[in-house]
PDB file of C-alpha atoms in Angstrom:
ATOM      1  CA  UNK A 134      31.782 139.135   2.600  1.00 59.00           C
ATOM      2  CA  UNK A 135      33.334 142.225   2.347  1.00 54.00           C
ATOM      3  CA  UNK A 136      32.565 144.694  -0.410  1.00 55.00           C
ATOM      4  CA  UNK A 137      34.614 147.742  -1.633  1.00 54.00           C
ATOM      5  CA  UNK A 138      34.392 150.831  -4.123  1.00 52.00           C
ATOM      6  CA  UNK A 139      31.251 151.390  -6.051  1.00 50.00           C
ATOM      7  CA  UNK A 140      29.027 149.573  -8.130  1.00 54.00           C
ATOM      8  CA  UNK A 141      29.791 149.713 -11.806  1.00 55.00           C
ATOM      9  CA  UNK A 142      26.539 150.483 -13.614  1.00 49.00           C
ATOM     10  CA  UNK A 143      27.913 153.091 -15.696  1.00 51.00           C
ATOM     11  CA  UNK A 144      29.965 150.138 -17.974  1.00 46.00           C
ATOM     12  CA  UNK A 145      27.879 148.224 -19.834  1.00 55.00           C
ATOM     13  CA  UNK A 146      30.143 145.791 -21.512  1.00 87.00           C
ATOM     14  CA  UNK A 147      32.507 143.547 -20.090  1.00 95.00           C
ATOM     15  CA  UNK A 148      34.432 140.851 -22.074  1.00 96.00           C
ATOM     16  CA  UNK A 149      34.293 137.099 -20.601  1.00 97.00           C
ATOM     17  CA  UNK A 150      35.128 136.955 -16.789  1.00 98.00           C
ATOM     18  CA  UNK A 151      38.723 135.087 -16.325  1.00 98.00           C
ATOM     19  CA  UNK A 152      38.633 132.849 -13.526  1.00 98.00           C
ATOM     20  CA  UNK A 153      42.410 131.973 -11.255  1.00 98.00           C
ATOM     21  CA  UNK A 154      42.080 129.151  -9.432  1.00 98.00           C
ATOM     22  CA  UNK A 155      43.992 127.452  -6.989  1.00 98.00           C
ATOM     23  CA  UNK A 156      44.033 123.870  -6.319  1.00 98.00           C
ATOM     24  CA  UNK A 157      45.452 122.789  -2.010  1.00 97.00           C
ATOM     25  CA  UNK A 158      42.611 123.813  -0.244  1.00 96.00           C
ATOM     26  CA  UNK A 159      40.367 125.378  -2.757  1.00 98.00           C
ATOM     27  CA  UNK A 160      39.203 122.297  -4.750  1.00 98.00           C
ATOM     28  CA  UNK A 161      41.505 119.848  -3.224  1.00 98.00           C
ATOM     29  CA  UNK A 162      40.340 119.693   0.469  1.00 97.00           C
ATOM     30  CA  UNK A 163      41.968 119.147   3.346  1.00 95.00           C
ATOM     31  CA  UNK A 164      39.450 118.056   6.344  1.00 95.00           C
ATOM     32  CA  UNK A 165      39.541 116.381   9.564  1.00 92.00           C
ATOM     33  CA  UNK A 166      40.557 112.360   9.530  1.00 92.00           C
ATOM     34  CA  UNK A 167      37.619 111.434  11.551  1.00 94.00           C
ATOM     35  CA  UNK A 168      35.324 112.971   8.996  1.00 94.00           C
ATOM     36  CA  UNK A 169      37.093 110.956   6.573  1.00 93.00           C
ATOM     37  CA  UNK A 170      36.823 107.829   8.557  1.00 93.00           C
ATOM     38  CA  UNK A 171      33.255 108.265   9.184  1.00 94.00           C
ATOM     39  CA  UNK A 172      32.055 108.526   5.905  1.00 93.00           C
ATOM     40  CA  UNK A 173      32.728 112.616   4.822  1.00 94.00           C
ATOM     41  CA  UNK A 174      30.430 115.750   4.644  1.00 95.00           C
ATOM     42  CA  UNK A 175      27.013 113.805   3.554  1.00 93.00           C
ATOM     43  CA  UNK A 176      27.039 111.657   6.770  1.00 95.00           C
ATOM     44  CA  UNK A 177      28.232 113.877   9.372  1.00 96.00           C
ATOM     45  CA  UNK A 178      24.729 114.911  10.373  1.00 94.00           C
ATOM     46  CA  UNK A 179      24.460 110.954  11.579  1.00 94.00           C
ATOM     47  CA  UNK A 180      27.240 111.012  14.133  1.00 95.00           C
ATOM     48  CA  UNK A 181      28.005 114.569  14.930  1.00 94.00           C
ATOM     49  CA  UNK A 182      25.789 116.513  17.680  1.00 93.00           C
ATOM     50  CA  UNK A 183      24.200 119.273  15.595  1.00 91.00           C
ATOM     51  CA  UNK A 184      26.073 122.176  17.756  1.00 91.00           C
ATOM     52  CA  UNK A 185      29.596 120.425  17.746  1.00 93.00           C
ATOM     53  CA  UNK A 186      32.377 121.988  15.586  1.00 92.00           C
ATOM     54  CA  UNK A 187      31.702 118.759  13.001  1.00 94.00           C
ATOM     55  CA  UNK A 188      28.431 119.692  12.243  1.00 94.00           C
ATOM     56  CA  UNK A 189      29.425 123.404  12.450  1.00 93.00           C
ATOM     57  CA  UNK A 190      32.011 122.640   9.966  1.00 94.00           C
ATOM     58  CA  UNK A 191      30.978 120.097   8.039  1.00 96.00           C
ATOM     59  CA  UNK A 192      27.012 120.234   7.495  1.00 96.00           C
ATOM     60  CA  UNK A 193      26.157 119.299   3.858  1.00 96.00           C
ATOM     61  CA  UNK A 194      24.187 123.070   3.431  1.00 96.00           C
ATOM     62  CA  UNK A 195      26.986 124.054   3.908  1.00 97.00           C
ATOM     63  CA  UNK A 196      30.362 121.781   2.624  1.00 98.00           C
ATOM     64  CA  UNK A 197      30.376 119.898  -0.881  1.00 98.00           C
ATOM     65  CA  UNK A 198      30.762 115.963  -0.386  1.00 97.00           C
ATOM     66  CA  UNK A 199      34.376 114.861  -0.969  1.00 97.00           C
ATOM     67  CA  UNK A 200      33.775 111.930  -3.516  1.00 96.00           C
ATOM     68  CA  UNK A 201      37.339 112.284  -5.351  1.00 97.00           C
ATOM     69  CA  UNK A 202      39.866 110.283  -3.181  1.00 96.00           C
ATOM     70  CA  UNK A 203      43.361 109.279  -5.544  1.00 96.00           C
ATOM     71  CA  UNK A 204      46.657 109.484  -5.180  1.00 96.00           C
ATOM     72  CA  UNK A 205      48.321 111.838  -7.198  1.00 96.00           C
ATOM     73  CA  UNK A 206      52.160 111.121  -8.268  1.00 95.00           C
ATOM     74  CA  UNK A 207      55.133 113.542  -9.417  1.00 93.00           C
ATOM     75  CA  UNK A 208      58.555 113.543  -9.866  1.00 92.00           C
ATOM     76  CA  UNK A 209      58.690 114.919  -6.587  1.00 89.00           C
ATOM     77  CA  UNK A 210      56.451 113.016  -4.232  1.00 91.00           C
ATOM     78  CA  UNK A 211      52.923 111.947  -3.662  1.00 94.00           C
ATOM     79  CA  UNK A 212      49.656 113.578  -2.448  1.00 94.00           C
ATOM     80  CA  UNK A 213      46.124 112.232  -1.360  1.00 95.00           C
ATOM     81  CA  UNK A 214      43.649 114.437  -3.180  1.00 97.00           C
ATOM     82  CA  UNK A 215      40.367 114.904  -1.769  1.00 97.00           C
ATOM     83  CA  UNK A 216      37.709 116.739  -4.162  1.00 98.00           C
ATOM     84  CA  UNK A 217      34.169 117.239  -4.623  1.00 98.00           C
ATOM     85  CA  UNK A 218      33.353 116.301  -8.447  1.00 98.00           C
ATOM     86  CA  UNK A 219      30.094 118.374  -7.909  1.00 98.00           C
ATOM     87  CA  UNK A 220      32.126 121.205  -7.261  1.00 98.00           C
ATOM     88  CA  UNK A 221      35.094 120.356 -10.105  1.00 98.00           C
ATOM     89  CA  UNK A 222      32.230 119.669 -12.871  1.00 98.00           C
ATOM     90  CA  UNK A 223      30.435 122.582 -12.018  1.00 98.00           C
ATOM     91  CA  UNK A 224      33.537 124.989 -12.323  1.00 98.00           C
ATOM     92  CA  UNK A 225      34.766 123.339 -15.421  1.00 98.00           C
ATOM     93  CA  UNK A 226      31.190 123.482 -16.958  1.00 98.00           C
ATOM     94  CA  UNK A 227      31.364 127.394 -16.936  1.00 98.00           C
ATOM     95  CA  UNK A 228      34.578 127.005 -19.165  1.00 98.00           C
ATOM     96  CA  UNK A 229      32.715 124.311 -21.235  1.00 98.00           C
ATOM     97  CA  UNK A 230      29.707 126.348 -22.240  1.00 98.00           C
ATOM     98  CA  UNK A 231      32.105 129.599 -22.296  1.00 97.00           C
ATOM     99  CA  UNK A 232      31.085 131.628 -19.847  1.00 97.00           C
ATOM    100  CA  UNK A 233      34.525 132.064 -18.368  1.00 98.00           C
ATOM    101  CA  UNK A 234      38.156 131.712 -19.223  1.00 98.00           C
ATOM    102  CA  UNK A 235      39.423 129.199 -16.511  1.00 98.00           C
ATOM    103  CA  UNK A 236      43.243 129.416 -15.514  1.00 98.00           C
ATOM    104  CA  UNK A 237      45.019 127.227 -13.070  1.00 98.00           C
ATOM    105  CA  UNK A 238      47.193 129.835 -10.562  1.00 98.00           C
ATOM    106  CA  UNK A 239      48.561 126.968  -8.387  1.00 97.00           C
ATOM    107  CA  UNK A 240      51.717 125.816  -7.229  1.00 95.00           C
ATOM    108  CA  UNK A 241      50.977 122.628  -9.462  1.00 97.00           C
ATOM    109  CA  UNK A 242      51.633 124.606 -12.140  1.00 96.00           C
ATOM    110  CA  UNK A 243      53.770 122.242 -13.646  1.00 95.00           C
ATOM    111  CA  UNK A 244      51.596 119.543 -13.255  1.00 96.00           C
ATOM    112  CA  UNK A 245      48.426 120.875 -13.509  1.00 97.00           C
ATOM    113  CA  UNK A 246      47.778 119.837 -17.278  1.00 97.00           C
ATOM    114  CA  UNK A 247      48.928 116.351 -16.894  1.00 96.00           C
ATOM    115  CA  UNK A 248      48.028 115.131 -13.895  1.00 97.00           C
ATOM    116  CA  UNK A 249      45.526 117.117 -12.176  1.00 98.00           C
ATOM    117  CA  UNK A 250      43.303 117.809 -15.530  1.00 98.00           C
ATOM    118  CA  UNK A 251      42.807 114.187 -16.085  1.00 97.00           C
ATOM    119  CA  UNK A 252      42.040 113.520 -12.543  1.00 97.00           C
ATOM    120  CA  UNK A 253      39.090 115.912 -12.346  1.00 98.00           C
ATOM    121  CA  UNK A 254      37.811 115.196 -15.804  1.00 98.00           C
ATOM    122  CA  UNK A 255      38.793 118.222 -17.332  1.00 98.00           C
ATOM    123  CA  UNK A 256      40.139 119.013 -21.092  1.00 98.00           C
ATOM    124  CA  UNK A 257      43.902 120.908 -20.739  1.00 97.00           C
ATOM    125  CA  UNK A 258      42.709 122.406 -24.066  1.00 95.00           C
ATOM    126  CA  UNK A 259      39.924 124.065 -22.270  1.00 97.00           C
ATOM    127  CA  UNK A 260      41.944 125.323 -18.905  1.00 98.00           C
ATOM    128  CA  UNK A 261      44.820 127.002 -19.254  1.00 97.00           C
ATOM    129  CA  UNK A 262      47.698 127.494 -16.612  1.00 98.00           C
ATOM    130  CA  UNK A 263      49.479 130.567 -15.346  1.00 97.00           C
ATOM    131  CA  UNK A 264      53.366 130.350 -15.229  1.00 96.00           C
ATOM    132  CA  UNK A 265      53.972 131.945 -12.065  1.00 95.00           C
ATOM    133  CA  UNK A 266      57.194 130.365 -10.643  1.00 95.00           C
ATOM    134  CA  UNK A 267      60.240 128.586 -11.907  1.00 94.00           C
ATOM    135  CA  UNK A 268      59.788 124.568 -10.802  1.00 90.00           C
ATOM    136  CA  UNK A 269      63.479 124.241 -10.601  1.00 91.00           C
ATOM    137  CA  UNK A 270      64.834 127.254  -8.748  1.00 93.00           C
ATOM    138  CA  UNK A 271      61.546 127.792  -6.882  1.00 90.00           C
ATOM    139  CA  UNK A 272      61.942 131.562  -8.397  1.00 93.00           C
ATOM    140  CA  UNK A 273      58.765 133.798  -8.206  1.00 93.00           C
ATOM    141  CA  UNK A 274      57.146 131.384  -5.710  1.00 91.00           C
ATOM    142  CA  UNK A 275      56.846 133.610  -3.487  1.00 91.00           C
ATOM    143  CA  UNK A 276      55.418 136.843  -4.955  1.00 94.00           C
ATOM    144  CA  UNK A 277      54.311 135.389  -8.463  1.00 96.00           C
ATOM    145  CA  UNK A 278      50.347 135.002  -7.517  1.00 97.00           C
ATOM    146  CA  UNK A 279      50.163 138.083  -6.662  1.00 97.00           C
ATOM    147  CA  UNK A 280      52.169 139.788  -9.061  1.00 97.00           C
ATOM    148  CA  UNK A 281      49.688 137.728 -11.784  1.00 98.00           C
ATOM    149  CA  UNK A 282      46.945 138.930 -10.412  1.00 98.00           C
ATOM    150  CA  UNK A 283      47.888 142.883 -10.246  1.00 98.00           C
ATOM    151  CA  UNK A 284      49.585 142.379 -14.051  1.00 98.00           C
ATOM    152  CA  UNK A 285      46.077 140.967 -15.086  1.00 98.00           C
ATOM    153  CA  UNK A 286      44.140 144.112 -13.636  1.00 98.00           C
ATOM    154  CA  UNK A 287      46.460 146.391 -15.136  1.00 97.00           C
ATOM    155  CA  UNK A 288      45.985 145.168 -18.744  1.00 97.00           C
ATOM    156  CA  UNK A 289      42.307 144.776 -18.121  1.00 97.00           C
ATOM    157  CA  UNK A 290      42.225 148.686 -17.318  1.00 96.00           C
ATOM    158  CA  UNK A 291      43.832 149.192 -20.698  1.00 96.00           C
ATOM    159  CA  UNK A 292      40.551 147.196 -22.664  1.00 95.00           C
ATOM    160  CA  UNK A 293      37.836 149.066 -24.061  1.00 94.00           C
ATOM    161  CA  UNK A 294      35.649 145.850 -22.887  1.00 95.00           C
ATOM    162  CA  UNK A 295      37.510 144.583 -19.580  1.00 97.00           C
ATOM    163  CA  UNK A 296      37.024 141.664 -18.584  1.00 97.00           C
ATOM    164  CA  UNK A 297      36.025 140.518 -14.935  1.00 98.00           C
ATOM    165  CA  UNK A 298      38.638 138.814 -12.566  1.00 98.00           C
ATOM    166  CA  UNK A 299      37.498 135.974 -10.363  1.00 98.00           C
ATOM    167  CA  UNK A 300      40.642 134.800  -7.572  1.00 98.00           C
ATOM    168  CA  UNK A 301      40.376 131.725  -5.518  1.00 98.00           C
ATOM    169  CA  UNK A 302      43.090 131.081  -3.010  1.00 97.00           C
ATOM    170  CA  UNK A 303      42.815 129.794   0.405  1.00 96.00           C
ATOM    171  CA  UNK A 304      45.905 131.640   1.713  1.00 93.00           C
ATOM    172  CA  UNK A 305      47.033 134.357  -0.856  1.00 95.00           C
ATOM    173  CA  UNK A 306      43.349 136.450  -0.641  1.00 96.00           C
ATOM    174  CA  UNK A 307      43.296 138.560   1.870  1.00 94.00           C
ATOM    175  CA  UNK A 308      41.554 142.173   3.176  1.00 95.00           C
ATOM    176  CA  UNK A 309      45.360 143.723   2.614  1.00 96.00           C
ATOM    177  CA  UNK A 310      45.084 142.832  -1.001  1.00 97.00           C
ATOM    178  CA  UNK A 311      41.784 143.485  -1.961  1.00 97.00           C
ATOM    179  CA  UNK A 312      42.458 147.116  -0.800  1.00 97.00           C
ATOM    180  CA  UNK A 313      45.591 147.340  -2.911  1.00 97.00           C
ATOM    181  CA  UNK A 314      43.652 146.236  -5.717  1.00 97.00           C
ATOM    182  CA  UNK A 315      41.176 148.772  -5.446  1.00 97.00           C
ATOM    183  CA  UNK A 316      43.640 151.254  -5.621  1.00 97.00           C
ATOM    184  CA  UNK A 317      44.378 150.453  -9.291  1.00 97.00           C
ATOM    185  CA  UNK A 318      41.051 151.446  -9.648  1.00 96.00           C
ATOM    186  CA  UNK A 319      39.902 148.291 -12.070  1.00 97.00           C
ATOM    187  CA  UNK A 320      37.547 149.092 -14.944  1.00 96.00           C
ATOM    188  CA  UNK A 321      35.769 145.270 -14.534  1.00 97.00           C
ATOM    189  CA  UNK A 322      35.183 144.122 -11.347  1.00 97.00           C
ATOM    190  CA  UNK A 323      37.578 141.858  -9.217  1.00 98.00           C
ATOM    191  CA  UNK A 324      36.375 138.502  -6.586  1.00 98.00           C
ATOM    192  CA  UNK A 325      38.424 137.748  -4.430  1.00 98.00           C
ATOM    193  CA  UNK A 326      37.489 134.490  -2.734  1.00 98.00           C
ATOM    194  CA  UNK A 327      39.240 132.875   0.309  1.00 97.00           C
ATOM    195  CA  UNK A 328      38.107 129.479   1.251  1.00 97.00           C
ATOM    196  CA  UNK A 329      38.468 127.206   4.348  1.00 96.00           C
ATOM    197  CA  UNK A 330      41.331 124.945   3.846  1.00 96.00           C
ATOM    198  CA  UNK A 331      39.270 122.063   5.564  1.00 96.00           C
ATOM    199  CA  UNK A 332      36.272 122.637   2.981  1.00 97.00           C
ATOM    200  CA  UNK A 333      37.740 124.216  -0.266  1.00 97.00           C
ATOM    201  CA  UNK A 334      35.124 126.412  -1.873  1.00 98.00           C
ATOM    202  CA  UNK A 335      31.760 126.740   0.271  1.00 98.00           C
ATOM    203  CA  UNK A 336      28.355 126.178  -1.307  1.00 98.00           C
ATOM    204  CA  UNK A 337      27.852 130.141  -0.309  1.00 98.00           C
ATOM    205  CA  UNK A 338      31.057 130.615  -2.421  1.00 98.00           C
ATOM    206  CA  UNK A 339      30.807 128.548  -5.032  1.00 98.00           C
ATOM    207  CA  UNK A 340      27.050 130.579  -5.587  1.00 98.00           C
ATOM    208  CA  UNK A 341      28.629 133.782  -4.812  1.00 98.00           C
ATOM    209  CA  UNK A 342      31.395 133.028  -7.863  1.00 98.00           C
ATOM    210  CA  UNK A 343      28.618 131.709 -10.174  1.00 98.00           C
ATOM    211  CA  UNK A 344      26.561 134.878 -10.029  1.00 98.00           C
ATOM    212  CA  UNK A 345      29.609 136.894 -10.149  1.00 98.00           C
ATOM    213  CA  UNK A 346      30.252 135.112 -13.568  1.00 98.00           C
ATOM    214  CA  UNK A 347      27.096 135.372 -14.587  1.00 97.00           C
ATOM    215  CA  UNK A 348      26.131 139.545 -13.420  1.00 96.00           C
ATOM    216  CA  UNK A 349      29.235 141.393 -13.008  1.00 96.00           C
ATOM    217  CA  UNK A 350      27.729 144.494 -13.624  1.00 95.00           C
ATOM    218  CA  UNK A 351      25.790 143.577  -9.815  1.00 95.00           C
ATOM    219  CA  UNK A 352      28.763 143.878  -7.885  1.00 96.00           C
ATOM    220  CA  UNK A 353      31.566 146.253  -6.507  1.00 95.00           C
ATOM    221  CA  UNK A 354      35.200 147.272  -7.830  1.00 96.00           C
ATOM    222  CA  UNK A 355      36.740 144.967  -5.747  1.00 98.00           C
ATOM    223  CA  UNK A 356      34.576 142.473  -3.314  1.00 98.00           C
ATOM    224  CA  UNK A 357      36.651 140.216  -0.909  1.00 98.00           C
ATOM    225  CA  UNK A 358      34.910 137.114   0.697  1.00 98.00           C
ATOM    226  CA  UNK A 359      36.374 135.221   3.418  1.00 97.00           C
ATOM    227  CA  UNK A 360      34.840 132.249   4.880  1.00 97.00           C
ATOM    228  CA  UNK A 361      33.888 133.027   8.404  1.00 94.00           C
ATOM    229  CA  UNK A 362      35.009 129.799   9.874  1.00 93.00           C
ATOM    230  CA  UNK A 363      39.328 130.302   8.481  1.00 90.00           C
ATOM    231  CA  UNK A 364      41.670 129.521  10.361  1.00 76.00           C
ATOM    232  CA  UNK A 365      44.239 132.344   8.744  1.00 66.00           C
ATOM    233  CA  UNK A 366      47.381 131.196  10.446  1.00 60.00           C
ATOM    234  CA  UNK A 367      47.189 127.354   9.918  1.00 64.00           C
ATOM    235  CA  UNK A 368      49.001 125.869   7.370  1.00 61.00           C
ATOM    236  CA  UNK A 369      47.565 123.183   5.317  1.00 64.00           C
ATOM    237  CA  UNK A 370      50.430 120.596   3.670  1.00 62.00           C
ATOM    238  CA  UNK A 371      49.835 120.358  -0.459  1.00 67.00           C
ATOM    239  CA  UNK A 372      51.804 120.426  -2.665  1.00 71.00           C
TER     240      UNK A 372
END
């Protein structure tokens, strides 16, 4: 974990944190086939030699258990979704009890409220989602994350009670970014959280975002976190 700027114990109010989420390889995970084969994260410690890259990767301290397993079909193709509902109920349970504002920044965005809402269990009326990119012309795909994300500190610096930013994205979070952030100089806080693509969000994380949520006040202007075992130039293949 990397941490930046100062501790803010000088503000004493913040407004409710906002949570971005992204979906390929930060709830929906993409691991090996042999895990799957072999019965996932909870019985890899059966089969795997504690010091091979499995168990490295895959030990239950360390990975959620990938109970979802559906299909998921658009106008544009099908997916095989693979999600820990421990994980999914427990980030949609801070939006239930209203801790946080939870917002889908994903390139399901135009999906996210009919397809992937119901498949995790969630309310749409409770999550909403950011409209980043144009679904047709692709426009904005490429920047529009990011240009959320800077848009959303900005404003916040313009609240007498800002509110805290929480960003998950396996492949848009980055050191580069977390700097540039800083330089707005944010008046709330700002986690930036960059999962392993074969995991999606780490136990460490997850407990990382939920006392972020929770004690905002405890942390830095910007903190970045990067899962140590991230592969930063694969690709995974989502949607």
């Amino acid at each position: 974990m990397i941490e930046r700027g100062v501790v803010m114990t000088d503000l004493k109010m913040f407004s409710k944190p906002v949570v971005f989420t992204d979906f390929d390889g930060v709830l929906n995970a993409f691991p090996d086939d042999k895990l799957l084969r072999r019965g996932g994260v909870n019985k890899v410690m059966t089969w795997a030699k504690p010091d091979s890259p499995y168990a490295k990767m895959y030990n239950p301290e360390k990975a959620f258990h990938l109970d979802g397993n559906e299909k998921a079909h658009t106008p544009v193709g099908s997916w095989r979704i693979h999600w820990s509902s421990e994980l999914s109920d427990a980030m949609y349970a801070l939006a239930v009890d209203g801790i946080v504002k939870l917002w889908w920044l994903s390139t399901w965005q135009p999906y996210c409220s009919q397809i992937l809402d119901p498949m995790l269990g969630w309310d749409p009326m409770l999550v909403d989602v950011i409209t980043w990119y144009d679904p047709v012309t692709k426009w904005g795909r490429e920047t529009g994350k990011w240009q959320t994300i800077q848009r959303r500190v900005r404003i916040e610096c313009e609240e007498n009670e800002p509110a805290p930013i929480v960003w998950i994205d396996d492949d848009e979070c980055f050191e580069q970014r977390a700097q540039l952030l800083e330089e707005l100089q944010p008046k709330a806080p700002v986690l930036m959280v960059r999962p392993d693509y074969r995991i999606g969000i780490s136990r460490r994380q997850w407990k990382l975002i939920d006392t972020f949520v929770h004690h905002p006040e405890q942390f830095d202007t910007v903190t970045f976190d990067m899962e140590p075992t991230c592969r930063i130039y694969d690709i995974h293949h989502g949607f």
